[in-house]
Coordinates of C-alpha atoms and ligand atoms in Angstrom, one line a residue:
M199 CA 83.6 83.1 124.5
R200 CA 80.7 83.6 122.1
K201 CA 80.1 79.8 122.1
I202 CA 79.9 79.7 125.9
S203 CA 77.4 82.4 126.1
R204 CA 75.3 80.8 123.4
N205 CA 75.3 77.5 125.3
F206 CA 74.4 79.3 128.4
F207 CA 71.4 80.9 126.6
I208 CA 70.2 77.5 125.5
V209 CA 70.4 76.1 129.0
V210 CA 68.4 79.0 130.3
L211 CA 65.8 78.5 127.6
L212 CA 65.5 74.8 128.4
L213 CA 65.1 75.5 132.1
L214 CA 62.3 77.9 131.4
A215 CA 60.6 75.3 129.2
V216 CA 61.0 72.6 131.8
S217 CA 59.5 74.8 134.5
A218 CA 56.7 75.6 132.2
L219 CA 56.0 71.9 131.8
F220 CA 56.0 71.5 135.6
G221 CA 53.4 74.2 135.8
L222 CA 51.4 72.5 133.1
F223 CA 51.3 69.1 134.8
S224 CA 51.0 70.2 138.4
G225 CA 48.3 72.8 137.9
P226 CA 45.1 72.8 136.0
L227 CA 45.2 73.1 132.3
T228 CA 43.4 76.4 132.2
H229 CA 42.8 79.1 134.7
S230 CA 39.2 78.2 135.0
E231 CA 37.7 78.2 138.5
N232 CA 37.9 75.1 140.7
I233 CA 34.7 74.4 142.4
P234 CA 33.9 71.8 145.2
L235 CA 31.6 68.9 144.4
S236 CA 28.8 70.4 146.5
Q237 CA 28.8 73.5 144.3
L238 CA 28.7 71.3 141.2
A239 CA 25.7 69.5 142.7
Q240 CA 24.0 72.8 143.3
D241 CA 24.6 74.0 139.8
I242 CA 23.2 70.7 138.4
I243 CA 20.1 71.1 140.4
Q244 CA 19.7 74.6 139.1
E245 CA 20.1 73.2 135.6
K246 CA 23.0 75.5 134.8
V247 CA 25.4 72.7 133.6
Q248 CA 25.5 71.6 130.0
S249 CA 28.2 68.9 129.9
I250 CA 30.9 67.4 132.0
V251 CA 34.0 65.7 130.7
I252 CA 35.7 63.4 133.2
T253 CA 39.3 62.6 132.5
G254 CA 41.0 59.7 134.4
G255 CA 38.0 59.3 136.6
T256 CA 38.9 62.2 138.8
N257 CA 39.3 65.5 136.9
M258 CA 36.1 67.1 135.7
T259 CA 35.8 69.9 133.2
I260 CA 32.4 71.4 133.5
T261 CA 30.9 73.5 130.7
Y262 CA 27.9 75.6 131.8
R263 CA 25.1 76.6 129.6
D264 CA 26.3 80.2 129.5
G265 CA 29.7 79.0 128.1
I266 CA 31.7 79.3 131.3
V267 CA 34.1 76.4 132.0
K268 CA 34.9 75.3 135.5
Q269 CA 37.0 72.5 137.0
S270 CA 36.3 70.1 139.8
T271 CA 37.7 66.8 141.1
K272 CA 36.2 63.8 142.7
E273 CA 37.5 60.6 144.3
P274 CA 38.5 58.0 141.8
Q275 CA 36.1 55.5 143.5
G276 CA 32.5 55.7 142.6
T277 CA 31.0 57.2 139.5
L278 CA 30.0 60.8 139.1
S279 CA 26.3 59.8 139.1
E280 CA 26.6 58.1 142.4
V281 CA 28.3 61.0 144.0
M282 CA 25.8 63.5 142.6
L283 CA 22.9 61.4 143.7
D284 CA 24.3 61.3 147.1
L285 CA 24.5 65.1 147.1
G286 CA 20.8 65.3 146.3
V287 CA 20.8 65.6 142.6
D288 CA 17.9 64.2 140.7
Q289 CA 18.2 61.3 138.4
H290 CA 16.3 63.3 135.9
Q291 CA 18.5 66.3 136.2
L292 CA 21.6 64.2 135.7
Q293 CA 20.3 62.7 132.5
Q294 CA 20.0 66.1 131.0
I295 CA 23.7 66.6 131.2
Q296 CA 26.1 65.1 128.7
I297 CA 28.6 63.2 130.8
E298 CA 31.6 62.1 128.8
P299 CA 34.2 59.9 130.6
R300 CA 37.5 60.2 128.9
K301 CA 40.5 58.0 129.5
E302 CA 43.4 60.2 130.6
S303 CA 45.8 60.5 127.7
G304 CA 48.7 58.0 128.2
L305 CA 51.3 60.7 128.1
M306 CA 49.6 62.7 130.8
S307 CA 49.1 59.9 133.1
W308 CA 52.7 58.8 132.9
L309 CA 54.5 62.1 132.5
G310 CA 52.5 63.9 135.1
P311 CA 54.0 62.2 138.1
L312 CA 57.2 61.1 136.3
S313 CA 58.1 64.6 135.1
F314 CA 59.3 65.3 138.6
L315 CA 61.8 62.5 138.2
I316 CA 62.6 62.8 134.6
A317 CA 63.1 66.5 134.3
P318 CA 66.2 66.7 136.5
I319 CA 67.7 63.7 134.8
L320 CA 67.1 65.3 131.4
L321 CA 68.7 68.5 132.6
F322 CA 71.8 66.6 133.8
L323 CA 72.0 64.8 130.6
L324 CA 71.9 68.0 128.7
F325 CA 74.6 69.5 130.8
F326 CA 76.8 66.6 130.2
F327 CA 76.2 66.6 126.6
M328 CA 77.2 70.2 126.3
M329 CA 80.3 69.8 128.4
F330 CA 81.2 66.8 126.3
R331 CA 80.7 68.7 123.1
Q332 CA 82.9 71.5 124.3
A333 CA 85.6 69.2 125.5
R334 CA 85.5 67.5 122.2
A335 CA 85.9 70.7 120.4
G336 CA 88.9 71.5 122.6
I337 CA 90.4 68.1 121.9
G338 CA 89.8 68.6 118.3
Q339 CA 91.7 71.8 118.4
A340 CA 94.5 70.2 120.3
F341 CA 94.7 67.4 117.7
D342 CA 94.6 69.9 114.9
F343 CA 97.8 71.6 116.1
T344 CA 99.8 70.5 113.2
K345 CA 97.9 72.9 111.0
A346 CA 99.9 76.0 110.7
R347 CA 96.9 78.1 111.4
A348 CA 98.1 80.1 108.5
K349 CA 96.0 83.1 108.4
L350 CA 95.0 84.0 104.9
F351 CA 94.8 87.6 104.3
G352 CA 93.4 88.9 101.1
A353 CA 92.7 85.7 99.2
D354 CA 90.7 88.2 97.4
P355 CA 93.3 90.8 96.7
A356 CA 90.7 93.5 96.4
K357 CA 89.9 93.1 100.0
Q358 CA 93.5 93.6 101.1
K359 CA 93.3 97.2 102.1
V360 CA 96.8 98.2 102.9
S361 CA 98.7 99.6 99.9
F362 CA 102.0 101.5 99.6
K363 CA 100.1 104.7 100.0
D364 CA 99.3 103.7 103.6
V365 CA 103.0 103.3 104.3
A366 CA 104.7 106.6 105.0
G367 CA 108.4 107.1 104.7
L368 CA 110.5 104.0 104.4
K369 CA 111.5 105.2 100.9
E370 CA 114.4 102.8 100.4
A371 CA 112.5 99.8 101.8
K372 CA 109.6 100.5 99.5
E373 CA 111.9 100.8 96.5
E374 CA 113.5 97.5 97.2
V375 CA 110.2 95.8 97.8
Q376 CA 109.0 97.1 94.5
E377 CA 111.1 94.5 92.8
V378 CA 109.4 91.8 94.7
V379 CA 106.0 93.2 93.6
D380 CA 107.1 93.3 90.0
F381 CA 108.2 89.7 90.1
L382 CA 105.0 88.5 91.6
K383 CA 103.0 90.4 89.0
N384 CA 104.8 89.0 86.0
P385 CA 107.1 86.2 87.0
K386 CA 107.5 85.0 83.4
K387 CA 109.5 88.1 82.5
Y388 CA 112.1 87.1 85.0
V389 CA 112.1 83.4 84.4
Q390 CA 112.4 83.8 80.6
I391 CA 115.6 85.8 80.9
G392 CA 117.0 83.2 83.4
A393 CA 117.0 85.6 86.3
K394 CA 117.1 84.1 89.7
I395 CA 114.2 85.2 91.7
P396 CA 114.6 86.4 95.3
R397 CA 113.2 83.6 97.5
G398 CA 113.4 85.3 100.8
V399 CA 113.2 88.9 101.9
L400 CA 114.1 89.8 105.4
L401 CA 112.6 92.9 106.9
V402 CA 114.8 94.2 109.7
G403 CA 113.9 97.0 112.0
P404 CA 112.9 98.0 115.5
P405 CA 109.4 97.1 116.6
G406 CA 106.5 99.1 115.2
T407 CA 108.4 100.5 112.2
G408 CA 105.9 98.9 109.8
K409 CA 107.4 95.5 108.9
T410 CA 104.1 93.7 109.0
L411 CA 102.4 96.7 107.3
L412 CA 104.9 96.7 104.4
A413 CA 104.6 92.9 103.9
R414 CA 100.8 93.3 103.6
A415 CA 101.2 96.2 101.3
V416 CA 103.4 94.1 99.0
A417 CA 100.7 91.4 98.8
H418 CA 98.1 94.0 97.9
E419 CA 100.2 95.7 95.4
A420 CA 101.1 92.5 93.7
G421 CA 97.5 91.2 93.9
V422 CA 98.5 87.9 95.4
S423 CA 97.4 85.8 98.4
F424 CA 99.1 86.5 101.6
F425 CA 99.7 83.8 104.2
S426 CA 101.0 84.8 107.5
A427 CA 102.2 83.0 110.5
S428 CA 104.1 84.2 113.5
G429 CA 107.4 82.7 114.5
S430 CA 106.2 82.1 118.1
E431 CA 103.2 80.1 116.8
F432 CA 105.6 77.4 115.5
I433 CA 107.1 76.9 118.9
E434 CA 104.7 74.7 120.9
M435 CA 104.8 72.2 123.7
F436 CA 105.0 69.3 121.4
V437 CA 108.2 68.5 119.5
G438 CA 107.6 68.1 115.8
V439 CA 104.6 70.4 115.7
G440 CA 106.6 73.3 114.4
S441 CA 108.1 71.6 111.5
S442 CA 104.8 70.1 110.4
R443 CA 103.2 73.5 110.6
V444 CA 105.9 74.9 108.4
R445 CA 105.3 72.1 105.9
D446 CA 101.6 72.8 106.0
L447 CA 102.1 76.5 105.6
F448 CA 104.2 76.1 102.5
Q449 CA 101.9 73.5 101.0
T450 CA 98.9 75.8 101.4
A451 CA 100.8 78.6 99.8
K452 CA 101.8 76.4 96.9
K453 CA 98.3 75.4 96.2
A454 CA 97.3 79.0 96.1
G455 CA 99.7 79.8 93.3
R456 CA 101.4 83.1 93.3
S457 CA 101.5 84.1 96.9
I458 CA 103.5 85.6 99.7
I459 CA 104.4 83.6 102.8
F460 CA 105.0 86.0 105.7
I461 CA 106.7 84.8 108.8
D462 CA 106.6 87.4 111.5
E463 CA 109.0 87.4 114.4
L464 CA 111.4 85.1 112.6
D465 CA 113.9 85.4 115.5
A466 CA 111.6 83.3 117.6
I467 CA 112.6 80.3 115.5
G468 CA 115.6 81.4 113.7
R469 CA 117.9 81.8 116.7
T470 CA 121.5 80.6 116.2
R471 CA 121.6 76.9 116.5
G472 CA 124.1 75.0 118.6
F473 CA 123.9 77.3 121.6
G474 CA 121.2 75.3 123.3
F475 CA 123.0 74.7 126.5
G476 CA 121.2 71.9 128.4
G477 CA 119.2 70.9 125.3
G478 CA 115.6 71.8 124.9
H479 CA 116.1 73.5 121.6
D480 CA 115.3 70.6 119.4
E481 CA 112.0 72.0 118.5
R482 CA 113.4 75.3 117.3
E483 CA 116.0 73.5 115.4
Q484 CA 113.6 71.2 113.7
T485 CA 111.3 74.0 112.8
L486 CA 114.2 76.0 111.4
N487 CA 115.5 73.1 109.4
Q488 CA 112.1 72.6 107.9
I489 CA 112.0 76.2 106.8
L490 CA 115.4 75.8 105.2
V491 CA 114.2 72.6 103.5
E492 CA 111.1 74.2 102.2
M493 CA 113.0 77.2 100.9
D494 CA 115.6 75.1 99.2
G495 CA 112.8 73.0 97.7
F496 CA 111.4 75.9 95.7
D497 CA 111.5 75.2 92.0
R498 CA 112.8 77.7 89.5
D499 CA 109.3 78.7 88.5
D500 CA 107.6 78.5 91.8
T501 CA 106.1 81.8 92.5
Q502 CA 106.1 82.0 96.2
I503 CA 108.1 84.5 98.0
V504 CA 108.9 84.3 101.7
I505 CA 109.0 87.5 103.6
A506 CA 110.1 87.4 107.1
A507 CA 110.3 90.1 109.8
T508 CA 112.6 90.4 112.7
N509 CA 113.9 93.1 115.1
R510 CA 116.8 90.9 116.1
P511 CA 118.9 90.1 113.0
D512 CA 121.9 89.6 115.2
V513 CA 120.5 86.4 116.7
L514 CA 119.4 84.8 113.4
D515 CA 121.0 81.6 112.4
P516 CA 123.6 82.2 109.6
A517 CA 122.1 79.4 107.6
L518 CA 119.0 81.5 107.1
L519 CA 121.0 84.3 105.5
R520 CA 122.7 82.2 102.9
P521 CA 122.1 82.8 99.2
G522 CA 118.8 81.4 98.0
R523 CA 117.2 81.9 101.4
F524 CA 116.8 85.2 103.1
D525 CA 119.5 86.8 101.0
R526 CA 117.8 90.0 100.6
R527 CA 117.7 92.2 103.7
I528 CA 115.7 95.4 103.9
M529 CA 116.3 97.8 106.8
L530 CA 113.4 99.7 108.2
D531 CA 114.6 102.7 110.3
L532 CA 112.7 104.7 112.8
P533 CA 111.0 107.5 111.0
D534 CA 112.6 111.0 110.9
V535 CA 110.7 114.2 111.2
N536 CA 109.3 114.3 107.7
D537 CA 108.3 110.6 107.9
R538 CA 106.7 111.2 111.3
E539 CA 104.6 114.0 109.9
Q540 CA 103.5 111.8 107.0
I541 CA 102.6 108.9 109.3
L542 CA 100.6 111.3 111.5
Q543 CA 98.8 112.5 108.4
I544 CA 97.9 108.9 107.4
H545 CA 96.5 108.1 110.8
A546 CA 94.7 111.4 111.0
Q547 CA 92.5 110.3 108.1
G548 CA 89.0 109.8 109.2
K549 CA 89.5 111.9 112.3
P550 CA 88.2 115.4 112.4
L551 CA 91.1 117.7 113.0
A552 CA 90.7 121.3 114.0
A553 CA 91.7 123.7 111.2
N554 CA 94.7 125.2 112.9
I555 CA 96.3 121.9 113.8
K556 CA 100.0 121.6 113.1
L557 CA 101.1 118.0 112.8
R558 CA 104.6 119.2 112.0
E559 CA 105.0 120.4 115.5
I560 CA 103.9 117.1 116.9
A561 CA 106.4 115.4 114.6
E562 CA 109.2 117.6 115.9
R563 CA 108.4 116.7 119.4
T564 CA 108.5 113.0 118.9
P565 CA 111.9 111.9 117.9
G566 CA 112.4 108.1 118.5
F567 CA 108.7 107.4 118.1
S568 CA 108.0 104.5 115.8
G569 CA 105.1 104.3 113.3
A570 CA 103.1 102.3 115.8
D571 CA 103.7 104.9 118.5
L572 CA 102.5 107.6 116.2
A573 CA 99.4 105.6 115.3
N574 CA 98.8 105.1 119.0
L575 CA 99.3 108.8 119.6
M576 CA 96.6 109.7 117.1
N577 CA 94.2 107.3 118.6
E578 CA 94.8 108.5 122.1
A579 CA 94.1 112.0 120.9
A580 CA 90.8 110.9 119.4
I581 CA 89.9 109.2 122.7
L582 CA 90.8 112.2 124.7
T583 CA 88.7 114.4 122.4
A584 CA 85.7 112.2 122.7
R585 CA 86.0 112.1 126.5
R586 CA 86.0 115.9 126.6
N587 CA 82.9 115.9 124.4
K588 CA 84.6 117.8 121.7
T589 CA 83.9 117.2 118.0
Q590 CA 87.3 118.1 116.7
I591 CA 90.8 117.1 117.7
F592 CA 92.8 120.2 118.8
Q593 CA 96.6 120.6 119.2
E594 CA 96.4 120.3 123.0
E595 CA 94.9 116.8 122.8
L596 CA 97.8 115.8 120.5
Y597 CA 100.3 117.2 123.0
E598 CA 98.8 115.4 125.9
S599 CA 98.8 112.2 123.9
I600 CA 102.5 112.4 123.4
D601 CA 103.0 112.1 127.1
K602 CA 100.5 109.3 127.3
V603 CA 102.4 107.3 124.7
L604 CA 105.7 108.2 126.3
L605 CA 104.5 106.6 129.5
G606 CA 104.2 103.3 127.7
P607 CA 106.8 100.7 128.3
E608 CA 110.4 101.3 127.2
R609 CA 109.7 104.3 125.2
K610 CA 111.1 106.8 127.6
S611 CA 114.7 105.6 127.2
H612 CA 114.3 105.9 123.5
V613 CA 113.3 109.5 123.2
L614 CA 115.7 112.3 123.3
S615 CA 115.0 115.4 125.3
K616 CA 115.6 118.7 123.7
K617 CA 119.0 119.0 125.3
E618 CA 120.0 115.5 124.5
K619 CA 118.9 116.0 120.9
E620 CA 121.3 119.0 120.7
I621 CA 124.2 117.1 122.2
T622 CA 123.6 114.1 120.0
A623 CA 123.4 116.5 117.0
Y624 CA 126.8 118.1 117.8
H625 CA 128.3 114.7 118.5
E626 CA 127.3 113.2 115.2
A627 CA 128.2 116.5 113.4
G628 CA 131.6 116.2 115.0
H629 CA 132.1 112.7 113.5
A630 CA 130.9 113.8 110.1
L631 CA 133.0 117.0 110.0
V632 CA 136.2 115.3 110.9
A633 CA 135.4 112.6 108.4
A634 CA 134.9 115.1 105.7
S635 CA 138.1 116.9 106.5
L636 CA 140.4 114.0 106.4
S637 CA 141.6 112.7 103.0
T638 CA 141.7 109.0 103.6
V639 CA 138.3 108.7 105.1
D640 CA 135.3 107.5 103.1
P641 CA 132.7 110.1 102.3
V642 CA 129.8 110.5 104.6
R643 CA 126.7 109.0 103.3
K644 CA 124.1 109.7 105.9
I645 CA 124.0 111.3 109.4
S646 CA 121.2 110.7 111.8
I647 CA 120.4 111.4 115.4
I648 CA 117.6 108.9 115.4
S649 CA 118.7 106.1 117.6
R650 CA 119.4 102.9 116.1
G651 CA 120.2 100.0 118.3
Y652 CA 122.3 101.2 121.2
A653 CA 124.0 104.1 119.6
G654 CA 122.4 107.5 120.1
G655 CA 122.9 108.4 116.5
Y656 CA 125.0 107.3 113.6
T657 CA 127.2 108.5 110.8
L658 CA 127.4 106.2 107.9
K659 CA 130.4 106.3 105.7
L660 CA 130.5 105.0 102.1
P661 CA 133.6 103.1 101.1
T662 CA 134.6 104.5 97.7
E663 CA 136.4 101.4 96.6
D664 CA 136.7 97.8 97.8
K665 CA 139.7 97.7 100.1
H666 CA 141.7 94.8 101.3
L667 CA 144.6 96.7 102.7
K668 CA 144.6 99.5 105.1
S669 CA 147.4 101.9 105.8
R670 CA 148.6 103.3 109.0
A671 CA 147.4 106.7 108.0
E672 CA 144.0 105.4 107.4
F673 CA 143.9 103.9 110.9
I674 CA 145.0 107.2 112.4
D675 CA 142.4 109.1 110.5
E676 CA 139.7 106.6 111.5
M677 CA 140.6 107.1 115.1
A678 CA 140.3 110.9 114.7
V679 CA 136.8 110.4 113.2
L680 CA 135.8 108.2 116.1
L681 CA 137.0 110.9 118.5
G682 CA 135.2 113.6 116.5
G683 CA 132.1 113.1 118.5
Y684 CA 133.9 113.3 121.8
A685 CA 135.8 116.4 120.7
A686 CA 132.7 118.2 119.5
E687 CA 130.9 117.6 122.8
K688 CA 133.9 118.8 124.8
I689 CA 134.4 121.9 122.8
V690 CA 130.8 123.0 122.4
F691 CA 129.4 122.0 125.8
N692 CA 132.6 122.0 127.9
D693 CA 131.6 118.7 129.2
V694 CA 131.4 115.1 127.9
T695 CA 128.6 112.6 128.2
T696 CA 128.4 108.9 128.2
G697 CA 127.5 109.1 124.5
P698 CA 131.0 108.6 123.1
S699 CA 132.0 105.6 125.3
N700 CA 131.5 103.2 122.4
D701 CA 133.5 105.4 120.1
L702 CA 136.4 105.6 122.6
E703 CA 136.3 101.8 123.0
K704 CA 136.6 101.4 119.2
A705 CA 139.4 104.0 119.0
S706 CA 141.4 102.3 121.8
Q707 CA 141.0 99.0 120.0
I708 CA 142.3 100.4 116.8
A709 CA 145.3 102.0 118.7
R710 CA 146.0 98.7 120.4
D711 CA 145.8 96.8 117.1
I712 CA 148.2 99.3 115.5
V713 CA 150.8 98.6 118.1
K714 CA 150.3 95.0 118.9
E715 CA 148.9 93.3 115.8
Y716 CA 149.9 95.2 112.8
G717 CA 153.4 96.2 113.9
M718 CA 152.8 99.8 112.9
S719 CA 154.1 101.3 116.1
T720 CA 156.8 104.0 115.9
T721 CA 158.6 102.8 119.1
F722 CA 158.6 99.1 118.5
G723 CA 158.6 98.8 114.7
P724 CA 157.4 95.7 112.9
V725 CA 156.9 93.5 115.9
V726 CA 153.7 91.7 116.8
F727 CA 152.8 91.2 120.5
G728 CA 150.6 88.7 122.0
E729 CA 149.8 85.4 120.4
R730 CA 146.2 85.1 119.6
E731 CA 144.1 82.1 119.3
R732 CA 141.5 83.0 116.9
A733 CA 138.4 80.8 117.2
P734 CA 137.1 80.4 113.7
F735 CA 133.5 81.5 114.4
L736 CA 133.8 83.7 117.4
G737 CA 135.4 86.6 115.6
R738 CA 137.3 89.1 117.6
N739 CA 136.7 87.9 121.1
T740 CA 139.9 85.9 121.2
I741 CA 141.9 84.7 124.0
E742 CA 145.3 86.4 124.1
E743 CA 148.4 84.8 125.3
K744 CA 150.7 87.3 126.8
N745 CA 154.1 86.8 125.4
Y746 CA 155.8 90.0 126.5
S747 CA 157.1 91.4 129.7
E748 CA 155.5 93.9 132.0
T749 CA 157.9 96.6 130.9
V750 CA 156.8 96.1 127.3
A751 CA 153.2 96.1 128.4
T752 CA 153.7 99.5 130.0
Q753 CA 155.4 100.8 126.9
I754 CA 152.5 99.5 124.7
D755 CA 150.1 101.3 126.9
Q756 CA 152.1 104.5 126.6
E757 CA 152.1 104.2 122.8
V758 CA 148.4 103.5 122.7
N759 CA 147.8 106.6 124.8
M760 CA 149.9 108.6 122.5
L761 CA 148.0 107.5 119.5
I762 CA 144.7 108.4 121.1
E763 CA 145.9 111.7 122.2
A764 CA 147.2 112.5 118.7
A765 CA 143.8 111.5 117.2
Q766 CA 142.0 113.7 119.8
K767 CA 144.2 116.6 118.9
T768 CA 143.5 116.2 115.2
A769 CA 139.8 116.0 115.8
E770 CA 139.8 119.0 118.1
Q771 CA 141.8 121.1 115.7
I772 CA 139.4 120.4 112.9
I773 CA 136.4 121.2 115.0
R774 CA 137.9 124.5 116.4
Q775 CA 138.8 125.5 112.9
K776 CA 135.5 124.8 111.4
R777 CA 133.3 125.6 114.3
K778 CA 130.8 127.5 112.1
T779 CA 130.3 124.5 109.8
L780 CA 129.9 122.3 112.8
D781 CA 127.1 124.6 114.1
K782 CA 125.5 124.5 110.7
I783 CA 125.5 120.7 110.5
A784 CA 124.2 120.4 114.1
K785 CA 121.5 122.8 113.4
A786 CA 120.4 121.0 110.3
L787 CA 120.4 117.7 112.3
V788 CA 118.3 119.1 115.1
Q789 CA 115.8 120.3 112.5
K790 CA 115.8 117.3 110.2
E791 CA 117.3 114.5 112.3
T792 CA 118.7 112.9 109.2
I793 CA 120.9 114.4 106.6
E794 CA 121.7 112.7 103.3
R795 CA 125.0 113.0 101.5
E796 CA 124.1 115.7 99.1
E797 CA 122.9 118.1 101.7
F798 CA 125.8 117.4 103.9
E799 CA 128.2 118.2 101.2
E800 CA 126.4 121.4 100.5
I801 CA 126.8 122.5 104.1
V802 CA 130.4 121.5 104.3
G803 CA 131.1 123.0 100.9
L804 CA 134.6 121.6 100.8
G805 CA 134.0 118.1 99.6
K806 CA 134.1 118.6 95.9
T807 CA 137.8 118.0 95.4
K808 CA 137.9 115.1 97.7
I809 CA 134.7 113.2 97.3
P810 CA 134.7 111.1 94.2
K811 CA 131.6 110.6 92.0
K812 CA 128.7 108.8 93.6
R813 CA 128.8 105.2 92.7
G814 CA 125.8 103.1 91.9
K815 CA 123.7 102.5 94.9
Ligands
ADP190 P1 106.2 95.9 113.1 O1 105.6 94.7 112.4 O2 107.4 96.5 112.4 O3 106.4 95.7 114.5 P2 103.7 97.0 112.3 O4 103.8 96.9 110.8 O5 102.9 96.0 113.0 O6 105.1 97.1 112.9 O7 103.2 98.5 112.6 C1 102.2 98.7 113.6 C2 101.3 99.8 113.2 O8 102.0 101.0 113.2 C3 100.8 99.7 111.8 O9 99.6 98.9 111.7 C4 100.5 101.1 111.3 O10 99.3 101.5 111.8 C5 101.6 101.9 112.1 N1 102.8 102.2 111.3 C6 104.0 101.7 111.4 N2 104.8 102.2 110.5 C7 104.1 102.9 109.7 C8 104.4 103.7 108.5 N3 105.6 103.8 108.0 N4 103.4 104.4 107.9 C9 102.1 104.3 108.4 N5 101.8 103.6 109.5 C10 102.8 102.9 110.2
MG191 MG1 104.9 93.1 113.3
ZN192 ZN1 129.8 108.6 118.2

């Protein structure tokens, strides 16, 4: 864009110059008066004229005794003396004047008339030259497409401004990433002891949670070069471009020594191979293969670390996740209230806030907002303030900006209303409470009502020991936990929402498995129904061959229903009994959105006997 305007400027300048030249040649050289020959004759007779310069036999520049210069022209035929004598000038008077015939300068005589012809041609040539130059630049870029266009951030680490301080929340992610920083700072320490260095770190999280931010912060903290390329940049029209770009990117990074290679939007390339129905996925596959080749080609003491970011880990090719590649995965969650407050604080820096502003309130109103949304919110508030000609941002501008950001694409579905928040809190509290009350269930590690993926909230359980076998009692309890959310909603609100549908599906699957697959049913005993063809890679989505009668099918259904009902009863019983605890958990959830294990156990107050010592993280 800038280049075009510069060229345009040059063209205009040239046009001006050319038109000036026209003026120069078509008009007289100076703005001196043009007089007819008769006037000249008169002036000579009156002895006013000092000298006359004749150029080209026609143009005359007359200098008067009083210093004035005038112009005149005569026919090329006949000398000036002849003309003057004809007009009645004295021979004697003529002799007193210096008459100096000058040959017209070659350039003038030629260019004068020709400039009318040449100038347009010159202009055309100029235009063509410029067009050509631009086209060539374009072609150059097109032929340069193999270059990875790796952007180099902070080759001078001092310039890389983002540090861990600028990243709010993400405590766990930061801790994990610290290790990478430490390695990049002194790789020898690790190499000497024979430790294998992480090659690839995969940052996984919803858009705007700070994946790119974190990667840049790592580069800064470690003081190394940071090369970044986006996955979609590798995928181009031409087959083979992607892979050579990858090669180029890694080569550049190797030359730079200790460095971070950051591949943003890895899912654009890393999609599962082999599902390219109708072909056309060659390019992606080649690019992906090249990445794998480069990562496998790292030597033991190479000091490059590949960090990739994605919000779709589910579509990544399993080959990428194998040991020695992106074997380290770091989850970045949407921020909870405290994190949101911190993020708002970070982005409020450099903006004049009114003294009574309460960022906490804004944080409480924005569940489901990502870091990027919050940064956006702060910016919108600043814009609004400026538009209202205020010098400080007030609370009302912040509130208004919430709605503005909410109107943005996709956000609406993400954010819980106050009522929804409460329902979700009770739902998750139900799961957690039931889990904490049943002896075979793993302790609750974390409860959250911040949506993650499709679920409204989640309750994470921590397995206390590695298990390979599961008992019937465990299955039954698991079903009760799954129905805990449903039961809580039903008891507290006298109504149920679509929230638990996923839970119910899972519970039904377990019930069906108990009866049909594991032979744990009380009516049928140890019999397995339905022959399954288990496709090796497709997991549970198997095709079932029905090898039992309709009567048996009805009986199976009855048994499944019974199991579900029993689980529901267990869950409801627990929740009715411990309604006060449930309220406490839900209240804490509404307030904090995320509860960690310690706090949960404190609220429940019954876990001590049941929950074993916390194992290493
Ligand atoms: P992602 O790469 O995960 O989509 P980005 O790292 O590009 O998200 O984040 C976009 C912007 O949002 C950042 O530049 C930053 O201003 C803001 N942001 C996101 N997360 C945080 C955070 N945890 N702390 C501070 N700012 C954040
Ligand atoms: Mg990003
Ligand atoms: Zn649930």
